[in-house]
Short mmCIF file of C-alpha atoms in Angstrom, two decimals:
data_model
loop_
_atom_site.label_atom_id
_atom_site.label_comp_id
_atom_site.label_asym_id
_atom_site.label_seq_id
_atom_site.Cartn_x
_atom_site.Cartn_y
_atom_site.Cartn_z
CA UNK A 1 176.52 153.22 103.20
CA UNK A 2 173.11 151.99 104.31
CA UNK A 3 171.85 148.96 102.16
CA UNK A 4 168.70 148.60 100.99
CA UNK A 5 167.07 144.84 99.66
CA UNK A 6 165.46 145.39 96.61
CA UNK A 7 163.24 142.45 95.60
CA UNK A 8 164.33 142.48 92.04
CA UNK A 9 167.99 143.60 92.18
CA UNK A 10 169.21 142.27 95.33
CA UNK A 11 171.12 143.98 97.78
CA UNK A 12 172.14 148.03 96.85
CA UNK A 13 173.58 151.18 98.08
CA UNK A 14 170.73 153.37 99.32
CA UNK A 15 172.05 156.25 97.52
CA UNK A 16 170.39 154.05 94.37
CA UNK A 17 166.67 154.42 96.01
CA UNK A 18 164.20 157.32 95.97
CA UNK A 19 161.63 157.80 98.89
CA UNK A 20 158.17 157.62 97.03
CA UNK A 21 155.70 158.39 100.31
CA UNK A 22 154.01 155.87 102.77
CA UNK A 23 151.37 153.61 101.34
CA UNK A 24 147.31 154.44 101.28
CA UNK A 25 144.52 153.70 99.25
CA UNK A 26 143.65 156.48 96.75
CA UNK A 27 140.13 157.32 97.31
CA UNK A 28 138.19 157.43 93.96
CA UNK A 29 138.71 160.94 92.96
CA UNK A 30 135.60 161.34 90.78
CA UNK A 31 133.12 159.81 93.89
CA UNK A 32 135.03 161.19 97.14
CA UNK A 33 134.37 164.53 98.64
CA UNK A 34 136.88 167.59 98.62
CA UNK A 35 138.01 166.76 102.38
CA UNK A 36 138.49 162.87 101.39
CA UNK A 37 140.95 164.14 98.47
CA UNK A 38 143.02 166.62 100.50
CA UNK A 39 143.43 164.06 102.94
CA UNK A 40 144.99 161.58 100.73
CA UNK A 41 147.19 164.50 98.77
CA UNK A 42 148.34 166.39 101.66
CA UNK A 43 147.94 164.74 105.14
CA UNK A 44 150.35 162.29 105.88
CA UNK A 45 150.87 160.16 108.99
CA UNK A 46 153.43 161.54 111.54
CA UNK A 47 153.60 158.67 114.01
CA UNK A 48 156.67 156.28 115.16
CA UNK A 49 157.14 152.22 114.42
CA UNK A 50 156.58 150.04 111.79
CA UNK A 51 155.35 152.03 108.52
CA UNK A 52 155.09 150.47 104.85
CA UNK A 53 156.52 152.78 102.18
CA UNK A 54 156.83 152.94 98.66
CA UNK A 55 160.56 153.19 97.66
CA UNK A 56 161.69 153.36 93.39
CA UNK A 57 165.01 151.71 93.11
CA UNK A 58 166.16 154.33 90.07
CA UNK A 59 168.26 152.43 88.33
CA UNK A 60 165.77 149.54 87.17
CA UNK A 61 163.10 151.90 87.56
CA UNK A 62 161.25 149.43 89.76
CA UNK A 63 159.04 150.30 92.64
CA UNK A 64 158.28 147.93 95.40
CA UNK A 65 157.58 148.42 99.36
CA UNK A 66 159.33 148.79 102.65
CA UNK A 67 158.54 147.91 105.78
CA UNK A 68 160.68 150.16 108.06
CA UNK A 69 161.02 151.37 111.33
CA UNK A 70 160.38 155.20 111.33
CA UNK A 71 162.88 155.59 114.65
CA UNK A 72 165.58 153.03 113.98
CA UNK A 73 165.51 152.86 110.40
CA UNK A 74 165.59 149.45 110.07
CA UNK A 75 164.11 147.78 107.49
CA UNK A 76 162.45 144.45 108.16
CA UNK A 77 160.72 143.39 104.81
CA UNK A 78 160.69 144.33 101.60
CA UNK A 79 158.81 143.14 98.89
CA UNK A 80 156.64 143.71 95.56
CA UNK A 81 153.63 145.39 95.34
CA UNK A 82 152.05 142.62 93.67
CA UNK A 83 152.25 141.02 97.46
CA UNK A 84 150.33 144.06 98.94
CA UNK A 85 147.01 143.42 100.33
CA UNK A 86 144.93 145.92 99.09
CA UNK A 87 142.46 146.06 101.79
CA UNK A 88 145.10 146.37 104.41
CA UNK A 89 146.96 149.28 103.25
CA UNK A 90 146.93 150.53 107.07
CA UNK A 91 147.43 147.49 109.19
CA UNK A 92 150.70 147.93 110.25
CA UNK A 93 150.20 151.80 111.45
CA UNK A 94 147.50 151.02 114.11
CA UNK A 95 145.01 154.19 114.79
CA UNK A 96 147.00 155.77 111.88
CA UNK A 97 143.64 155.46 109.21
CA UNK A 98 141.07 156.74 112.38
CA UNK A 99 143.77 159.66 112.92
CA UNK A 100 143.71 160.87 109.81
CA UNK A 101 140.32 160.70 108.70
CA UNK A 102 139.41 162.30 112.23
CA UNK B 1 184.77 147.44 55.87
CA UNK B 2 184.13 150.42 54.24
CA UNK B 3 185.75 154.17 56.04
CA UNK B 4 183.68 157.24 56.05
CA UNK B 5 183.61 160.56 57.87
CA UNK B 6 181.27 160.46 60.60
CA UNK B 7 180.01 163.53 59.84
CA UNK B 8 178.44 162.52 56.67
CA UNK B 9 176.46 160.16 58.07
CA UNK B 10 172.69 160.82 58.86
CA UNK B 11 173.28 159.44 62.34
CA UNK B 12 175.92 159.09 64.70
CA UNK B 13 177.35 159.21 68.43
CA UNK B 14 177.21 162.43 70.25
CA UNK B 15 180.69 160.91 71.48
CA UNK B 16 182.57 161.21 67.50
CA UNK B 17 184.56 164.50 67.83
CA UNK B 18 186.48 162.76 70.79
CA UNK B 19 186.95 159.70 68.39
CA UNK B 20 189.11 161.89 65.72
CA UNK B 21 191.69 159.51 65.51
CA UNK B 22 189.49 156.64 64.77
CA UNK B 23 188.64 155.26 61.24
CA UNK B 24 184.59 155.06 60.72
CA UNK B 25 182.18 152.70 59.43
CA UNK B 26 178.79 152.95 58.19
CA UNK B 27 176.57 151.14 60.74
CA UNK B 28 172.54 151.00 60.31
CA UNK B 29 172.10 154.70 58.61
CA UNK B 30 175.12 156.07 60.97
CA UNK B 31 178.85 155.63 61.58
CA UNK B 32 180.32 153.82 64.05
CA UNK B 33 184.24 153.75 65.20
CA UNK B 34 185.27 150.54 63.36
CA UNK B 35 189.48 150.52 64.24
CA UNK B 36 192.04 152.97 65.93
CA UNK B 37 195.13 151.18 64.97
CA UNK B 38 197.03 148.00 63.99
CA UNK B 39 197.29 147.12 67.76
CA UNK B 40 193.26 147.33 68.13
CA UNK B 41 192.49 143.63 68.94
CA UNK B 42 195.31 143.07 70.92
CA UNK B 43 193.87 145.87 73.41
CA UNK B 44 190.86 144.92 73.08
CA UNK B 45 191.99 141.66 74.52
CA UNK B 46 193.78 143.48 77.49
CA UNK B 47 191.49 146.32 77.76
CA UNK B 48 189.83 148.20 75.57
CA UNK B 49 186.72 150.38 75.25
CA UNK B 50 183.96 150.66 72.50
CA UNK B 51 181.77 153.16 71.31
CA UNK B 52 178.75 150.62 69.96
CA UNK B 53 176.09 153.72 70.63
CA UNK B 54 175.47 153.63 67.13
CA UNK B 55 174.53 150.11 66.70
CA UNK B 56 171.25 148.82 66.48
CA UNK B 57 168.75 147.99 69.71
CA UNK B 58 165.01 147.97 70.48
CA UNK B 59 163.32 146.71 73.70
CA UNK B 60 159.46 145.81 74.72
CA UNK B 61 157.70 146.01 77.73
CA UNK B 62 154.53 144.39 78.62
CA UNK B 63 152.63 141.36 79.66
CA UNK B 64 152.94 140.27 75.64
CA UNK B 65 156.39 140.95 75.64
CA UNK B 66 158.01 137.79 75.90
CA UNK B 67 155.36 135.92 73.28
CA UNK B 68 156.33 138.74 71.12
CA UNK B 69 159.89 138.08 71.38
CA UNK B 70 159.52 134.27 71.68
CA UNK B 71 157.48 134.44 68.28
CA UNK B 72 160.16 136.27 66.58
CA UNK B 73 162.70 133.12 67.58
CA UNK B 74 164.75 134.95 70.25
CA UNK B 75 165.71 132.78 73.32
CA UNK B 76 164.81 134.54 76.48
CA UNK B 77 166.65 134.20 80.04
CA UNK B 78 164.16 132.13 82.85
CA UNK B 79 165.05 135.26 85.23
CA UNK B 80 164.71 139.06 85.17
CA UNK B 81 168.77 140.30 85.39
CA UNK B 82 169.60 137.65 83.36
CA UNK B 83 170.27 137.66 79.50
CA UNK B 84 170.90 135.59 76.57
CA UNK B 85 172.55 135.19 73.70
CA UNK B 86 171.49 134.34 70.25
CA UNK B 87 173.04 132.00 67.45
CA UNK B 88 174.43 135.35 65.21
CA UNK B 89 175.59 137.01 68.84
CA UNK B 90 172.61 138.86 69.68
CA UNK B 91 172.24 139.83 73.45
CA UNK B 92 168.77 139.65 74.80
CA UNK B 93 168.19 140.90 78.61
CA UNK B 94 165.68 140.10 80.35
CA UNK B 95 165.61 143.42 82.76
CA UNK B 96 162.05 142.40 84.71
CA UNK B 97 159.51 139.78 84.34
CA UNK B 98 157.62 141.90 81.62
CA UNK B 99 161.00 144.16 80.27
CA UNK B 100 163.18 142.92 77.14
CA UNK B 101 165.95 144.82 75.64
CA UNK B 102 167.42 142.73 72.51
CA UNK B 103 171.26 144.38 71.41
CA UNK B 104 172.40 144.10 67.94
CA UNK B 105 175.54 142.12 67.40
CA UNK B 106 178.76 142.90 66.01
CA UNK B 107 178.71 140.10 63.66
CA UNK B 108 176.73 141.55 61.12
CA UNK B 109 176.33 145.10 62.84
CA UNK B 110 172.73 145.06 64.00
CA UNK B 111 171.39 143.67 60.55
CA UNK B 112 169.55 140.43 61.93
CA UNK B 113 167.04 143.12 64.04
CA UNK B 114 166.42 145.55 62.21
CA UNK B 115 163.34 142.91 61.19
CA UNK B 116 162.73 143.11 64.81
CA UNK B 117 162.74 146.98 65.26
CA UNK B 118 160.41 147.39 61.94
CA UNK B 119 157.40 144.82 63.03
CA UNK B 120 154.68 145.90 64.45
CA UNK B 121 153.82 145.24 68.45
CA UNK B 122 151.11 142.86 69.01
CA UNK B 123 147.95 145.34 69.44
CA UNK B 124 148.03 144.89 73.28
CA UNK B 125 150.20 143.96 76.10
CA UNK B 126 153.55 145.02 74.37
CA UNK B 127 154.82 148.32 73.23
CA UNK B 128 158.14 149.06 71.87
CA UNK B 129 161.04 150.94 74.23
CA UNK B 130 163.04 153.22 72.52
CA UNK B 131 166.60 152.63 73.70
CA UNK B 132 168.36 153.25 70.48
CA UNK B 133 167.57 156.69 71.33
CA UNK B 134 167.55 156.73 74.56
CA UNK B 135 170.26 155.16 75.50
CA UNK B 136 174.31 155.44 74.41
CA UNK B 137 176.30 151.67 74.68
CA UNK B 138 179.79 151.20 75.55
CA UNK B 139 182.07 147.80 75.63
CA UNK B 140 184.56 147.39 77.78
CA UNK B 141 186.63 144.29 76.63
CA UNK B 142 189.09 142.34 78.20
CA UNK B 143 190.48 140.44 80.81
CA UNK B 144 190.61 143.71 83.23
CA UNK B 145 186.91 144.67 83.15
CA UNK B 146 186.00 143.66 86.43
CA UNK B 147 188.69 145.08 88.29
CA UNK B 148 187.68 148.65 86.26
CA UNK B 149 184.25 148.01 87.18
CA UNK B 150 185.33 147.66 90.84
CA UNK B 151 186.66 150.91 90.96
CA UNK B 152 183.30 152.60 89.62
CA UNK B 153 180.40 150.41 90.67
CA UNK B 154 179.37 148.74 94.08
CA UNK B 155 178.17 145.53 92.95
CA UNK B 156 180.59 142.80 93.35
CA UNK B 157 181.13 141.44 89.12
CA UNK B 158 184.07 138.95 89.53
CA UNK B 159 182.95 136.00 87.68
CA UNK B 160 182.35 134.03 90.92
CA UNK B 161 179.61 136.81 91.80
CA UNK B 162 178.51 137.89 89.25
CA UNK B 163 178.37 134.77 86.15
CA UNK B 164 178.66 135.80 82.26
CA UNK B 165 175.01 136.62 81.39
CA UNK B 166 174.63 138.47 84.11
CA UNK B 167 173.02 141.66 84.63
CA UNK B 168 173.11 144.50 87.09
CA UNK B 169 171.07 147.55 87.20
CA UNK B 170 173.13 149.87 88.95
CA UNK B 171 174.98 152.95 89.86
CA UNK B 172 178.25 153.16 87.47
CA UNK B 173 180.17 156.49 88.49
CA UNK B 174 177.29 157.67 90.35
CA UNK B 175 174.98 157.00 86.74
CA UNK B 176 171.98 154.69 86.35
CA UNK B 177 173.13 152.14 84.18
CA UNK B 178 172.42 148.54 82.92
CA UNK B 179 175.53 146.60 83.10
CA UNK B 180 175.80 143.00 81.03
CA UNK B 181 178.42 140.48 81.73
CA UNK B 182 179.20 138.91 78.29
CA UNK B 183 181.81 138.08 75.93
CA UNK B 184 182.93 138.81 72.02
CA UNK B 185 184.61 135.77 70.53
CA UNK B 186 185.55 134.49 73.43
CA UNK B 187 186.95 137.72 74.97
CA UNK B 188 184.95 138.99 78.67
CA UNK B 189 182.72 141.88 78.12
CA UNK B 190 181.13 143.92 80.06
CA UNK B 191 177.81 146.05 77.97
CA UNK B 192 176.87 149.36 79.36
CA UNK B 193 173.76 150.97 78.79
CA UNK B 194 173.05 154.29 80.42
CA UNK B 195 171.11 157.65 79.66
CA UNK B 196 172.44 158.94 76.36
CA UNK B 197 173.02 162.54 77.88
CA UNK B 198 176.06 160.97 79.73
CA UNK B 199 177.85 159.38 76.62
CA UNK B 200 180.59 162.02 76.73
CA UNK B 201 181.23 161.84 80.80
CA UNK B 202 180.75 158.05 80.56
CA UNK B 203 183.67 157.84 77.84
CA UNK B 204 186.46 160.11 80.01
CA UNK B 205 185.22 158.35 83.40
CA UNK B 206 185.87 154.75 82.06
CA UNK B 207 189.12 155.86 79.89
CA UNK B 208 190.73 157.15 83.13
CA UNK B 209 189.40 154.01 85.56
CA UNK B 210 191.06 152.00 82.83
CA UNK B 211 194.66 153.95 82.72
CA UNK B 212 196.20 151.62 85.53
CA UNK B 213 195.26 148.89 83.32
CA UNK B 214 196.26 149.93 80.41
CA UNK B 215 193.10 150.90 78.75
CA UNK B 216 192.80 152.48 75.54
CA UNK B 217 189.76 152.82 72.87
CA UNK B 218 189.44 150.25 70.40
CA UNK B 219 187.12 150.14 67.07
CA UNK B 220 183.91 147.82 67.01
CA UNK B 221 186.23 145.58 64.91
CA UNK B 222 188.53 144.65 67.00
CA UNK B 223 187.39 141.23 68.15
CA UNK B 224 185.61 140.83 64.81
#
């Protein structure tokens, strides 16, 4: 069984986490247009390497993020959202924010 | 302590028709299974399993929720997974930085919190969790409980590993539970809180882990 580092728990079984999508600023639904909206709902990046994700471990009910390797797997970091810079939600997928806004 | 017939009772565990041989109590305004025999604290001391859905237990969440409990005189535990215990046997976990879930004790059957569950939140920053509800409790007691827990959980809970106090949120035979290391009169006990819709599964599951043991149900009066 893969094991997964939550930041509040501690080490557990991955069968005890739920994928909760990769992480991106919401645009402000009431000021963005129609294309800005379906772009955050439905168009996600498809790329390789490093991607940060949101992950729930179910148990505790906690969500935090994961830095993880889309090809290997492999998890480097993982840590709690209060740690996320909020400017910087797409640093670590270069091109990623210009590909899907193009 | 007073018998009754669970049935009677305005409130009680979903789990009582597997209980038929026990002898009831009242507990808060519902029956709880207070003794299944003469030999009930000697298995309880070996290994034995408790039925303490019934008793009383209220939790807060919030960034108020530790001045609310700190207010109302319960100690509280530096570090989320991590409980404490108060003077009349009270548990209180500390399940996050901002999550508190305070368990009634067996001492006086919930009595000393039903103050607690009655008061009103502090107008912001701390609202009341209803695990009473949501939630069925079991006790397994004795000197056994962490090699049954080995055989249904993942995390490691021998005492060097995992310290009385403790507190994992985990898988328990493949269910989301909270499990609390503890002890009743000096007896180990391990608290289990999970989803309330799996009191009945959660009962056979942990009777059967505990058969090589010797395991057997015991009354909430057991280690009284």
């Amino acid at each position: 069984m893969k094991i997964i580092n939550c930041p509040l728990n501690g080490p557990r079984n991955a069968s005890e986490f739920v994928y909760g999508g990769e992480v991106k600023q919401m645009p402000d639904p009431a000021a963005c247009s129609d294309r800005e909206w379906a772009e955050y709902v439905f168009y996600h990046y498809n790329g390789t390497g490093e991607v940060r994700e949101w992950w729930l471990h179910a148990p505790s009910g906690y969500w935090f993020i994961v830095e993880r390797h889309r090809v290997t797997g492999e998890i480097s970091r993982t840590y709690d959202p209060s740690e996320l810079d909020q400017g910087e939600f797409f640093a670590s997928v270069p091109g990623a924010a210009e590909e899907i806004n193009s | 302590m007073t018998s009754m017939t669970p049935a009677a009772a305005a409130a009680r565990s979903t789990l009582y028709p597997k209980l038929s041989d026990a002898e009831f109590a009242p507990c808060a305004d519902g029956s709880i299974a207070a003794g299944f025999g003469a030999d009930d604290s000697a298995q309880a001391t070996r290994c034995g399993l408790m039925d303490l859905t019934p008793l009383t237990r209220t939790g807060f969440r919030g960034a108020q929720a530790a001045a609310h409990l700190a207010a109302s005189g319960f100690p509280l535990a530096e570090q989320p997974n991590q409980a404490s215990v108060t003077g009349g046997g009270e548990l209180v976990l500390r399940l996050s930085q901002r999550e508190f879930w305070v368990l009634g004790s067996l001492q006086d059957m919930g009595e000393r919190i039903t103050g607690l569950v009655a008061a009103a939140c502090p107008d912001s920053g701390c609202y009341p969790l209803f695990c009473q509800d949501s939630h069925g409790w079991f006790t397994l007691t004795g000197d056994a409980g962490s090699a049954v827990m080995a055989k249904l959980c993942a995390v490691d809970m021998r005492d060097e590993f995992f310290p009385p106090l403790s507190i994992a949120q985990t898988s328990v035979a493949r269910i989301n539970a909270i499990v609390v290391k503890h002890s009743i009169n000096g007896v180990p006990a391990f608290s289990l809180l999970f989803d309330s819709g799996y009191v009945s599964y959660m009962w056979d599951v942990l009777l059967d882990a505990m058969q090589e043991f010797g395991g057997a149900a015991v009354g909430c009066s057991a280690l009284r």
